[in-house]
Coordinates of C-alpha atoms (C1' of nucleotides) in Angstrom, one line a residue:
Chain A
M82 CA 7.9 -14.1 7.3
I83 CA 5.1 -11.7 6.6
R84 CA 6.2 -8.2 5.9
T85 CA 3.8 -5.5 5.0
R86 CA 4.3 -1.9 4.4
F87 CA 2.6 1.5 4.4
A88 CA 4.0 3.7 1.7
P89 CA 2.4 7.1 1.7
S90 CA 3.6 10.0 -0.3
P91 CA 4.2 13.1 1.8
T92 CA 1.9 15.5 -0.1
G93 CA -0.4 16.6 2.6
F94 CA -2.4 15.3 5.4
L95 CA -3.5 11.7 6.0
H96 CA -7.1 10.8 5.8
V97 CA -9.4 7.9 6.6
G98 CA -8.7 6.1 3.3
G99 CA -4.9 6.2 3.8
V100 CA -5.1 5.2 7.4
R101 CA -7.3 2.2 6.7
T102 CA -4.8 0.9 4.2
A103 CA -2.2 1.3 6.9
L104 CA -4.4 -0.4 9.4
F105 CA -5.0 -3.5 7.3
A106 CA -1.3 -3.8 6.5
W107 CA -0.5 -3.4 10.2
L108 CA -3.1 -6.0 11.3
L109 CA -1.8 -8.6 8.9
A110 CA 1.8 -8.1 10.1
R111 CA 0.8 -8.2 13.8
Q112 CA -1.3 -11.2 13.3
A113 CA 1.6 -13.2 11.7
K114 CA 4.1 -11.7 14.1
G115 CA 5.7 -10.2 11.1
H116 CA 7.0 -6.8 10.3
F117 CA 5.3 -3.6 9.4
I118 CA 7.4 -1.2 7.4
L119 CA 7.0 2.6 6.9
R120 CA 8.3 3.9 3.7
I121 CA 7.9 7.5 2.6
E122 CA 7.4 7.8 -1.2
D123 CA 8.9 11.2 -1.7
T124 CA 9.8 11.0 -5.3
D125 CA 7.8 13.9 -6.5
R126 CA 9.6 17.0 -5.6
T127 CA 7.0 19.3 -6.9
R128 CA 4.2 18.0 -4.7
H129 CA 6.4 17.5 -1.6
V130 CA 5.0 19.0 1.6
E131 CA 7.6 19.5 4.2
E132 CA 5.6 18.8 7.4
S133 CA 3.8 15.9 5.9
E134 CA 6.2 13.2 6.9
Q135 CA 6.0 14.3 10.6
H136 CA 2.2 14.4 10.3
I137 CA 2.0 10.9 8.9
M138 CA 4.1 9.5 11.7
E139 CA 2.1 11.4 14.3
C140 CA -1.1 9.9 12.9
L141 CA 0.2 6.4 13.0
K142 CA 1.5 6.8 16.5
W143 CA -1.7 8.3 17.8
L144 CA -3.6 5.3 16.4
G145 CA -1.0 2.8 17.8
L146 CA 0.1 1.6 14.4
E147 CA 3.8 1.4 15.3
W148 CA 6.2 0.4 12.5
D149 CA 9.0 -2.1 13.0
D150 CA 11.2 -0.9 10.1
G151 CA 11.8 2.5 8.7
P152 CA 10.9 5.2 7.9
Y153 CA 12.7 4.7 4.6
R154 CA 12.7 7.6 2.3
Q155 CA 12.9 7.0 -1.4
S156 CA 14.6 10.2 -2.0
Q157 CA 17.6 8.8 -0.1
R158 CA 17.8 5.7 -2.3
L159 CA 18.3 7.2 -5.7
D160 CA 21.5 5.2 -6.4
L161 CA 19.6 2.0 -5.9
Y162 CA 17.0 2.8 -8.5
K163 CA 19.7 3.9 -10.9
E164 CA 21.5 0.7 -10.4
W165 CA 18.4 -1.4 -11.1
G166 CA 17.6 0.8 -14.0
K167 CA 21.0 0.0 -15.5
K168 CA 20.4 -3.7 -15.1
L169 CA 17.3 -3.3 -17.2
V170 CA 19.1 -1.3 -19.9
Q171 CA 21.7 -4.1 -20.1
A172 CA 19.0 -6.6 -20.4
G173 CA 17.5 -4.6 -23.2
R174 CA 14.4 -3.9 -21.2
A175 CA 14.8 -0.2 -20.7
F176 CA 16.0 2.7 -22.9
A177 CA 16.5 6.4 -22.9
D178 CA 13.4 8.2 -24.0
P179 CA 14.4 10.7 -26.8
Y180 CA 11.1 12.5 -27.0
S181 CA 10.5 15.9 -25.6
A182 CA 7.4 16.6 -23.6
Q183 CA 6.0 18.5 -26.5
E184 CA 6.7 15.7 -29.0
L185 CA 5.0 13.2 -26.7
E186 CA 2.0 15.5 -26.4
E187 CA 1.7 15.7 -30.2
L188 CA 1.8 11.9 -30.5
R189 CA -0.9 11.6 -27.9
T190 CA -3.3 14.1 -29.3
G191 CA -2.8 12.6 -32.7
A192 CA -3.9 9.2 -31.4
V193 CA -6.8 10.8 -29.6
N194 CA -8.0 12.6 -32.7
A195 CA -7.8 9.4 -34.7
H196 CA -10.0 7.8 -32.0
Q197 CA -7.2 5.4 -31.2
P198 CA -5.9 4.6 -27.8
F199 CA -2.4 6.0 -27.3
L200 CA 0.3 3.4 -26.8
Y201 CA 3.9 4.6 -26.5
R202 CA 5.2 1.4 -27.7
D203 CA 3.7 2.1 -31.1
Y204 CA 6.1 5.0 -31.4
R205 CA 9.1 3.3 -29.8
P206 CA 12.4 4.9 -31.1
K207 CA 14.4 2.6 -33.4
N208 CA 17.8 3.4 -32.2
P209 CA 17.7 5.1 -28.8
T210 CA 20.8 6.8 -27.6
S211 CA 22.5 5.3 -24.6
W212 CA 21.1 6.3 -21.2
D213 CA 23.4 8.8 -19.3
G214 CA 21.0 9.6 -16.5
S215 CA 19.9 12.9 -17.9
Q216 CA 17.1 11.6 -20.0
P217 CA 14.1 9.8 -18.7
L218 CA 14.5 6.0 -18.6
R219 CA 11.6 4.2 -20.1
F220 CA 10.6 0.5 -19.6
K221 CA 10.5 -1.6 -22.7
S222 CA 7.4 -3.7 -22.2
E223 CA 6.6 -7.1 -23.6
P224 CA 2.8 -6.9 -23.9
K225 CA 0.9 -10.1 -23.1
A226 CA -2.2 -11.2 -21.4
Y227 CA -2.1 -12.0 -17.7
S228 CA -4.3 -13.6 -15.1
W229 CA -3.4 -13.5 -11.5
R230 CA -4.9 -13.8 -8.1
D231 CA -5.5 -10.9 -5.9
E232 CA -5.8 -11.6 -2.1
V233 CA -8.9 -9.5 -1.9
M234 CA -10.4 -9.3 -5.4
G235 CA -9.8 -12.9 -6.3
K236 CA -9.1 -13.9 -9.9
L237 CA -8.2 -11.0 -12.1
K238 CA -7.1 -10.8 -15.8
S239 CA -5.9 -8.4 -18.3
V240 CA -5.3 -8.0 -22.0
P241 CA -2.0 -7.0 -23.7
E242 CA -3.4 -3.6 -24.5
A243 CA -3.2 -2.8 -20.8
I244 CA 0.6 -2.9 -21.0
D245 CA 2.7 -0.1 -22.3
D246 CA 6.2 1.4 -22.0
F247 CA 6.3 3.7 -19.0
I248 CA 8.8 5.9 -17.3
L249 CA 11.1 4.3 -14.7
I250 CA 13.3 7.2 -13.8
K251 CA 12.5 10.8 -14.5
S252 CA 14.9 13.2 -16.1
D253 CA 15.5 14.7 -12.6
G254 CA 17.0 11.4 -11.5
F255 CA 14.1 10.5 -9.3
P256 CA 12.3 7.2 -10.0
T257 CA 8.5 7.1 -10.6
Y258 CA 6.2 5.3 -8.2
N259 CA 5.8 2.6 -10.8
F260 CA 9.5 1.7 -10.6
A261 CA 10.5 2.6 -7.1
H262 CA 7.9 0.6 -5.2
I263 CA 8.7 -2.5 -7.2
I264 CA 12.4 -2.2 -6.3
D265 CA 11.8 -1.3 -2.7
D266 CA 9.3 -4.0 -2.1
H267 CA 11.8 -6.5 -3.4
L268 CA 14.7 -5.2 -1.4
M269 CA 12.7 -4.8 1.7
K270 CA 11.3 -8.4 1.3
V271 CA 7.7 -7.2 1.4
S272 CA 5.5 -10.3 1.3
H273 CA 2.1 -8.5 0.8
V274 CA 1.6 -5.4 -1.2
I275 CA -1.6 -3.9 0.2
R276 CA -2.9 -0.8 -1.5
S277 CA -5.9 1.0 -2.7
Q278 CA -7.9 0.2 -5.8
E279 CA -6.6 3.1 -7.9
F280 CA -3.5 1.1 -8.8
L281 CA -5.4 -1.9 -10.1
P282 CA -5.3 -0.8 -13.8
S283 CA -1.5 -0.6 -13.5
V284 CA -0.9 -4.0 -12.1
P285 CA -0.4 -5.7 -15.5
K286 CA 2.5 -3.3 -16.1
Y287 CA 4.0 -4.3 -12.7
L288 CA 3.6 -7.9 -13.6
N289 CA 5.6 -7.3 -16.8
L290 CA 8.2 -5.4 -14.8
Y291 CA 8.6 -8.2 -12.2
E292 CA 9.3 -10.5 -15.1
A293 CA 11.8 -8.2 -16.8
L294 CA 13.6 -7.8 -13.4
A295 CA 13.4 -11.5 -12.8
I296 CA 12.3 -10.9 -9.2
E297 CA 9.7 -12.7 -7.3
R298 CA 6.3 -11.1 -7.2
P299 CA 4.9 -10.4 -3.7
K300 CA 1.3 -11.2 -2.9
L301 CA -1.0 -8.5 -4.1
A302 CA -4.0 -7.3 -2.1
T303 CA -6.2 -4.5 -3.5
L304 CA -8.4 -2.6 -1.1
P305 CA -11.7 -1.0 -2.3
Y306 CA -12.2 2.7 -2.0
V307 CA -13.3 4.5 1.1
L308 CA -16.0 6.7 -0.3
A309 CA -16.9 10.2 0.7
P310 CA -19.9 10.4 3.1
D311 CA -22.2 12.2 0.7
G312 CA -21.5 11.1 -2.9
Q313 CA -20.2 7.9 -4.3
T314 CA -16.8 9.3 -5.4
K315 CA -13.7 8.1 -3.6
L316 CA -12.6 9.9 -0.6
S317 CA -10.0 12.5 -1.4
K318 CA -8.5 15.7 0.0
R319 CA -10.7 17.6 -2.4
H320 CA -13.8 15.6 -1.6
G321 CA -15.0 15.1 2.0
A322 CA -11.7 13.9 3.4
K323 CA -10.8 15.0 6.9
D324 CA -7.4 15.1 8.4
I325 CA -7.0 12.2 10.8
L326 CA -5.7 14.5 13.4
D327 CA -9.0 16.4 13.2
Y328 CA -10.6 13.4 14.7
R329 CA -8.2 13.7 17.6
R330 CA -8.9 17.4 18.0
E331 CA -12.6 16.6 18.1
G332 CA -12.1 14.2 20.9
Y333 CA -12.5 10.9 19.1
L334 CA -10.7 7.9 20.7
P335 CA -8.0 6.1 18.7
E336 CA -9.5 2.7 19.6
A337 CA -12.9 3.9 18.3
L338 CA -11.5 5.1 15.1
I339 CA -9.6 1.9 14.6
N340 CA -12.7 -0.1 15.3
F341 CA -14.6 2.1 12.8
L342 CA -12.0 1.8 10.1
A343 CA -11.5 -1.9 10.5
T344 CA -15.2 -2.6 10.0
L345 CA -15.4 -0.3 7.0
G346 CA -14.8 -2.9 4.4
W347 CA -14.1 -5.8 6.6
H348 CA -16.3 -8.0 8.8
D349 CA -15.6 -11.2 10.6
G350 CA -18.9 -12.8 9.5
T351 CA -20.5 -12.8 12.9
N352 CA -22.8 -10.2 14.5
Q353 CA -20.0 -8.6 16.4
E354 CA -19.6 -4.9 15.9
I355 CA -17.2 -3.9 18.6
F356 CA -13.7 -5.2 18.2
S357 CA -10.7 -4.5 20.5
I358 CA -7.3 -4.1 18.8
D359 CA -6.3 -7.5 20.0
E360 CA -9.5 -9.1 18.6
L361 CA -8.8 -7.4 15.3
I362 CA -5.3 -8.7 15.2
E363 CA -6.6 -12.2 15.9
K364 CA -9.6 -12.1 13.5
F365 CA -8.6 -10.0 10.6
S366 CA -8.2 -11.6 7.2
L367 CA -7.8 -10.3 3.7
E368 CA -10.2 -12.9 2.4
R369 CA -13.1 -11.2 4.2
V370 CA -12.3 -7.7 3.0
Q371 CA -15.2 -6.3 0.9
R372 CA -14.7 -5.9 -2.8
G373 CA -16.9 -2.9 -3.2
G374 CA -16.3 0.6 -1.8
A375 CA -17.7 1.7 1.5
K376 CA -19.0 5.1 2.4
I377 CA -18.0 6.8 5.6
D378 CA -20.9 7.0 8.0
E379 CA -20.2 9.6 10.7
K380 CA -23.2 8.5 12.7
R381 CA -21.8 5.1 13.1
L382 CA -18.4 6.5 14.1
D383 CA -20.1 8.5 16.7
W384 CA -21.9 5.5 18.0
I385 CA -18.7 3.5 18.2
N386 CA -16.9 6.4 19.9
G387 CA -19.7 6.8 22.4
H388 CA -19.4 3.2 23.2
Y389 CA -15.7 3.5 24.0
V390 CA -16.2 6.7 25.9
R391 CA -18.7 5.1 28.2
Q392 CA -16.4 2.2 28.8
K393 CA -13.5 4.3 29.8
P394 CA -12.4 4.4 33.5
I395 CA -13.0 7.9 34.7
D396 CA -9.3 8.7 35.4
E397 CA -8.4 7.8 31.8
L398 CA -11.3 9.7 30.4
Y399 CA -10.3 12.7 32.4
E400 CA -6.8 12.6 31.0
L401 CA -8.2 12.3 27.5
S402 CA -10.7 15.1 27.9
K403 CA -8.5 17.7 29.5
D404 CA -8.6 20.1 26.5
F405 CA -12.3 20.1 26.2
W406 CA -13.6 21.7 29.4
P407 CA -15.3 25.1 29.2
S408 CA -13.0 28.0 30.0
S409 CA -14.9 28.7 33.1
A410 CA -13.7 25.4 34.5
K411 CA -10.1 26.5 34.5
N412 CA -9.8 27.1 38.2
Q413 CA -11.9 24.2 39.4
T414 CA -10.3 21.3 41.3
V415 CA -9.5 18.0 39.5
D416 CA -11.8 16.2 41.9
Y417 CA -14.7 18.4 41.1
K418 CA -14.1 18.1 37.4
K419 CA -13.9 14.3 37.7
S420 CA -17.2 14.3 39.6
V421 CA -18.8 16.3 36.8
L422 CA -17.3 14.0 34.2
T423 CA -18.7 10.9 36.0
V424 CA -22.1 12.4 35.8
V425 CA -22.0 13.3 32.1
Q426 CA -19.9 10.3 30.9
E427 CA -22.9 8.4 29.6
R428 CA -24.2 11.3 27.5
L429 CA -20.8 12.0 25.9
K430 CA -20.3 10.8 22.3
H431 CA -17.0 12.6 22.0
C432 CA -15.0 14.9 24.2
S433 CA -15.7 18.0 22.2
E434 CA -19.3 17.9 23.5
L435 CA -18.0 18.2 27.1
S436 CA -18.1 22.0 27.2
A437 CA -21.7 22.3 26.1
L438 CA -22.8 19.5 28.4
T439 CA -21.1 20.9 31.6
N440 CA -20.8 24.6 31.4
F441 CA -23.6 25.3 33.9
F442 CA -21.6 23.5 36.5
F443 CA -18.9 26.2 36.3
E444 CA -20.8 29.4 35.4
D445 CA -24.2 30.9 35.6
L446 CA -25.9 30.6 32.3
A447 CA -28.1 33.5 31.1
I448 CA -31.7 33.1 32.3
D449 CA -33.9 32.2 29.4
L450 CA -37.6 32.2 30.4
S451 CA -38.6 30.6 27.1
L452 CA -37.3 27.3 28.6
I453 CA -40.2 27.6 30.9
D454 CA -42.7 29.3 28.7
D455 CA -42.3 26.9 25.8
N456 CA -43.1 24.0 28.1
K457 CA -46.9 23.6 28.1
Q458 CA -47.2 22.1 31.6
L459 CA -44.9 24.7 33.2
S460 CA -46.3 27.8 31.5
S461 CA -49.9 26.8 32.3
L462 CA -48.9 27.0 36.0
G463 CA -48.6 30.8 35.8
R464 CA -45.9 32.9 37.3
H465 CA -47.3 32.8 40.9
K466 CA -47.4 29.1 41.1
Q467 CA -44.0 28.8 39.5
T468 CA -42.4 31.0 42.1
S469 CA -44.2 29.5 45.0
L470 CA -43.0 26.0 44.0
L471 CA -39.4 27.2 43.7
E472 CA -39.8 28.9 47.2
A473 CA -41.0 25.6 48.6
A474 CA -37.9 24.0 47.0
I475 CA -35.6 26.5 48.6
E476 CA -37.1 25.9 52.0
K477 CA -36.9 22.1 51.7
L478 CA -33.5 21.9 50.1
A479 CA -31.8 24.3 52.5
Q480 CA -31.7 21.5 55.1
G481 CA -29.8 18.2 54.9
D482 CA -26.3 17.2 53.8
F483 CA -26.9 17.8 50.0
K484 CA -25.7 14.4 49.1
P485 CA -27.5 12.9 46.1
K486 CA -29.3 10.3 48.3
D487 CA -30.5 13.0 50.6
L488 CA -31.5 15.3 47.8
A489 CA -33.4 12.5 46.1
D490 CA -35.4 12.0 49.4
K491 CA -36.1 15.6 49.7
L492 CA -37.2 16.0 46.1
N493 CA -39.5 13.0 46.6
N494 CA -41.0 14.6 49.7
L495 CA -41.5 17.7 47.7
L496 CA -43.5 15.8 45.1
S497 CA -46.0 14.5 47.6
E498 CA -46.2 17.8 49.6
T499 CA -46.9 19.9 46.5
G500 CA -48.9 17.3 44.8
Q501 CA -47.1 18.0 41.5
P502 CA -45.9 15.3 39.1
P503 CA -42.2 15.0 38.5
A504 CA -42.7 16.3 35.0
V505 CA -43.7 19.6 36.5
L506 CA -41.7 20.0 39.7
F507 CA -38.4 18.4 38.6
S508 CA -38.5 20.2 35.2
L509 CA -39.0 23.5 36.9
I510 CA -36.2 23.0 39.5
R511 CA -33.9 21.7 36.8
I512 CA -34.4 24.7 34.6
A513 CA -34.2 27.2 37.4
T514 CA -30.9 25.8 38.7
T515 CA -29.2 25.2 35.4
W516 CA -30.8 27.3 32.6
A517 CA -29.5 24.6 30.3
P518 CA -31.5 22.7 27.7
A519 CA -30.4 19.4 29.3
S520 CA -28.6 18.2 32.3
P521 CA -27.9 15.0 34.2
G522 CA -30.2 13.6 36.8
L523 CA -31.6 16.3 39.1
A524 CA -30.3 15.0 42.4
E525 CA -26.8 14.5 41.1
T526 CA -26.8 17.8 39.4
L527 CA -27.9 19.7 42.5
S528 CA -25.5 17.9 44.7
L529 CA -22.5 18.9 42.5
L530 CA -23.8 22.4 42.3
G531 CA -23.8 22.5 46.1
R532 CA -26.2 24.1 48.5
D533 CA -25.0 27.7 48.1
R534 CA -25.2 27.8 44.4
T535 CA -28.4 25.9 44.2
I536 CA -30.2 28.3 46.6
E537 CA -28.7 31.3 45.0
R538 CA -29.7 30.3 41.5
L539 CA -33.2 29.4 42.7
Q540 CA -33.5 32.9 44.2
K541 CA -32.3 34.6 41.1
S542 CA -34.7 32.6 39.1
I543 CA -37.6 33.6 41.3
A544 CA -36.6 37.2 40.9
A545 CA -36.4 36.9 37.1
L546 CA -39.8 35.2 37.0
N547 CA -41.4 38.0 39.1
S548 CA -40.0 40.7 37.0
G549 CA -40.3 39.0 33.7
P550 CA -43.3 39.1 31.3
Chain B
rG222 C1' -13.3 6.5 -26.1
rG223 C1' -9.8 2.0 -24.6
rU224 C1' -8.8 -1.0 -20.3
rC225 C1' -10.1 -2.6 -15.4
rC226 C1' -13.0 -3.1 -10.9
rC227 C1' -17.6 -3.2 -8.4
rA228 C1' -23.3 -4.0 -7.4
rU229 C1' -28.1 -7.0 -0.6
rC230 C1' -32.2 -2.1 3.7
rG231 C1' -30.6 5.4 3.5
rU232 C1' -25.4 3.6 5.6
rC233 C1' -21.8 -0.6 7.2
rU234 C1' -22.7 -5.6 6.4
rA235 C1' -24.3 -11.5 7.0
rG236 C1' -25.6 -14.8 3.3
rU237 C1' -21.7 -19.0 -0.7
rG238 C1' -28.6 -23.2 -4.7
rG239 C1' -33.8 -24.4 -0.8
rU240 C1' -33.7 -18.7 5.0
rU241 C1' -40.1 -15.6 7.3
rA242 C1' -33.1 -12.6 3.4
rG243 C1' -30.0 -12.0 9.6
rG244 C1' -27.2 -8.2 12.5
rA245 C1' -25.5 -3.1 13.4
rC246 C1' -25.8 2.4 12.7
rG247 C1' -29.7 5.8 11.5
rC248 C1' -34.8 6.9 11.9
rA249 C1' -39.8 6.1 14.4
rA250 C1' -42.7 4.5 18.6
rG251 C1' -43.0 2.8 23.7
rG252 C1' -40.7 1.8 28.6
rU253 C1' -36.9 3.3 32.7
rU254 C1' -40.3 9.0 38.7
rC255 C1' -38.2 15.9 34.7
rU256 C1' -34.8 17.2 30.3
rC257 C1' -30.7 15.2 27.5
rA258 C1' -28.2 10.7 27.1
rU259 C1' -27.7 5.5 28.4
rC260 C1' -30.2 0.9 28.7
rC261 C1' -34.5 -2.3 27.2
rU262 C1' -38.6 -3.5 23.7
rU263 C1' -41.0 -3.0 19.1
rG264 C1' -41.2 -1.1 14.3
rU265 C1' -39.0 0.9 9.6
rA266 C1' -36.3 -0.6 5.2
rA267 C1' -32.8 -4.2 0.6
rC268 C1' -31.3 -8.6 -3.3
rG269 C1' -30.7 -2.7 -10.2
rG270 C1' -33.0 -5.1 -15.0
rG271 C1' -33.3 -9.1 -18.6
rG272 C1' -32.0 -13.7 -20.3
rG273 C1' -30.2 -18.5 -19.2
rU274 C1' -28.4 -23.2 -16.0
rU275 C1' -31.4 -25.9 -12.3
rC276 C1' -36.8 -29.3 -9.5
rG277 C1' -35.3 -24.6 -7.2
rA278 C1' -31.7 -18.8 -7.6
rC279 C1' -29.6 -13.1 -3.6
rU280 C1' -26.2 -17.0 -4.5
rC281 C1' -23.5 -20.0 -10.9
rC282 C1' -23.1 -18.1 -16.4
rC283 C1' -24.2 -14.2 -20.2
rC284 C1' -26.1 -9.4 -21.7
rC285 C1' -27.7 -4.7 -20.2
rU286 C1' -27.9 -0.8 -16.8
rG287 C1' -25.7 1.9 -13.0
rG288 C1' -21.4 3.4 -10.2
rG289 C1' -16.2 4.0 -9.8
rA290 C1' -11.1 4.0 -11.3
rU291 C1' -7.3 4.4 -14.8
rC292 C1' -5.0 5.7 -19.4
rA293 C1' 1.4 11.5 -16.7
rC294 C1' 8.7 12.5 -16.5
rC295 C1' 1.6 12.1 -9.7
rA296 C1' 1.4 8.7 -6.5

RNA sequence: GGUCCCAUCGUCUAGUGGUUAGGACGCAAGGUUCUCAUCCUUGUAACGGGGGUUCGACUCCCCCUGGGAUCACCA
């Protein structure tokens, strides 16, 4: 039975790097019809952020990464770690650390000054006092060379110098990550430990601990870093990382983010770029995970998101985009907004653009003559010609049912009657009825605006042209 | 500094000894009766360097360089 876990520490918001780790673990579990476990690693009381746990779960839920087991909290399992710590003491593989923080620091700086690597085991106490739970409990390592297989990285090896004594349980009674995750993975029957690359240098220590504990080692899969968009440093809260929920706030679709994350460091080997969740579950494999880090490319995310937005049935898209309408749309009917949405759907990359793309459907934008004067063809017409063309438009458009088909016909008639090319006539009408830098097709736009508003805006524009410079 | 990991277009990647080094994003140009976007077409651009192994290396080995991580009573 495949059992994977996501084990974040509740120290702040979740970002792309963390979520990708969760996604890969989730995909592996789903693919094998196994279990995906959520475990909160809250063993550092000083860095604990109260709302963080809720935040983590909200992110996972939004993305659809539902867990089958948990959430476990390590802070509620202290007795377990203590019990396993005692086993190690009895086996002679752990001892109470007698050094104070200051003493340790002195040993360390001494080694550094002597240009020697610091290894605790060189200073291991001869006759440690028995462990009563108030001192830190330290692992007594048995340094040796290891070679092992990582599900992503392949063959890995290490030298004995990579292994040292380390703290299992802190003096406050909480275990360290190094100890707790080993115990928990064992007790929770985790089959694949999937985690980010930063733990790689510690793996030899873990291998040594598995042996001392005489427990079976799960499969290890090391994921490369997700890199910040600009530099080449790993993504972190200090460097370029964005709260996952910010993506939701900006109108990104969960399936788009999943698709983006999955193909950031993984690829199925074909030319396929767009993967549904089900396809990912079917096709994902640790073998094909990249070994080098991958930078976040926001442009690519936008492209993927745009793809999903364009695919969305209009009713669904409407539900998703509810928060993104301009404030002037507040009192408009659902039907009208859906019509507007239909017309702008294909130019929407994410929902937060909705307001800027549609505001002129709900309010009169400020008249900005530079839209006309900066256009060579339009400005060369001169004010008189401009206004006479708009007047002709009013006359023509005043009749008819104002449906897009009817408007298209009328606009075409107008072309031949005025002898103007579309680049002139349509541009002029489009600007005079929207005063927006861009809009959907002219006939659709006018139809949605309706006869009254169209005529009114044309008249206002004529007036502005006549009184303007 | 010790240890460990990594290395193909700007970015994400395909490639597993013989390819015109492929795709996608981006960017540029053109087309689709106006703009913006979509869509289509075309273009742009890469194997870090040096040694080997081999008839033949992007592919295998070594060295260098570069990048990153880690050396906590943080995870």
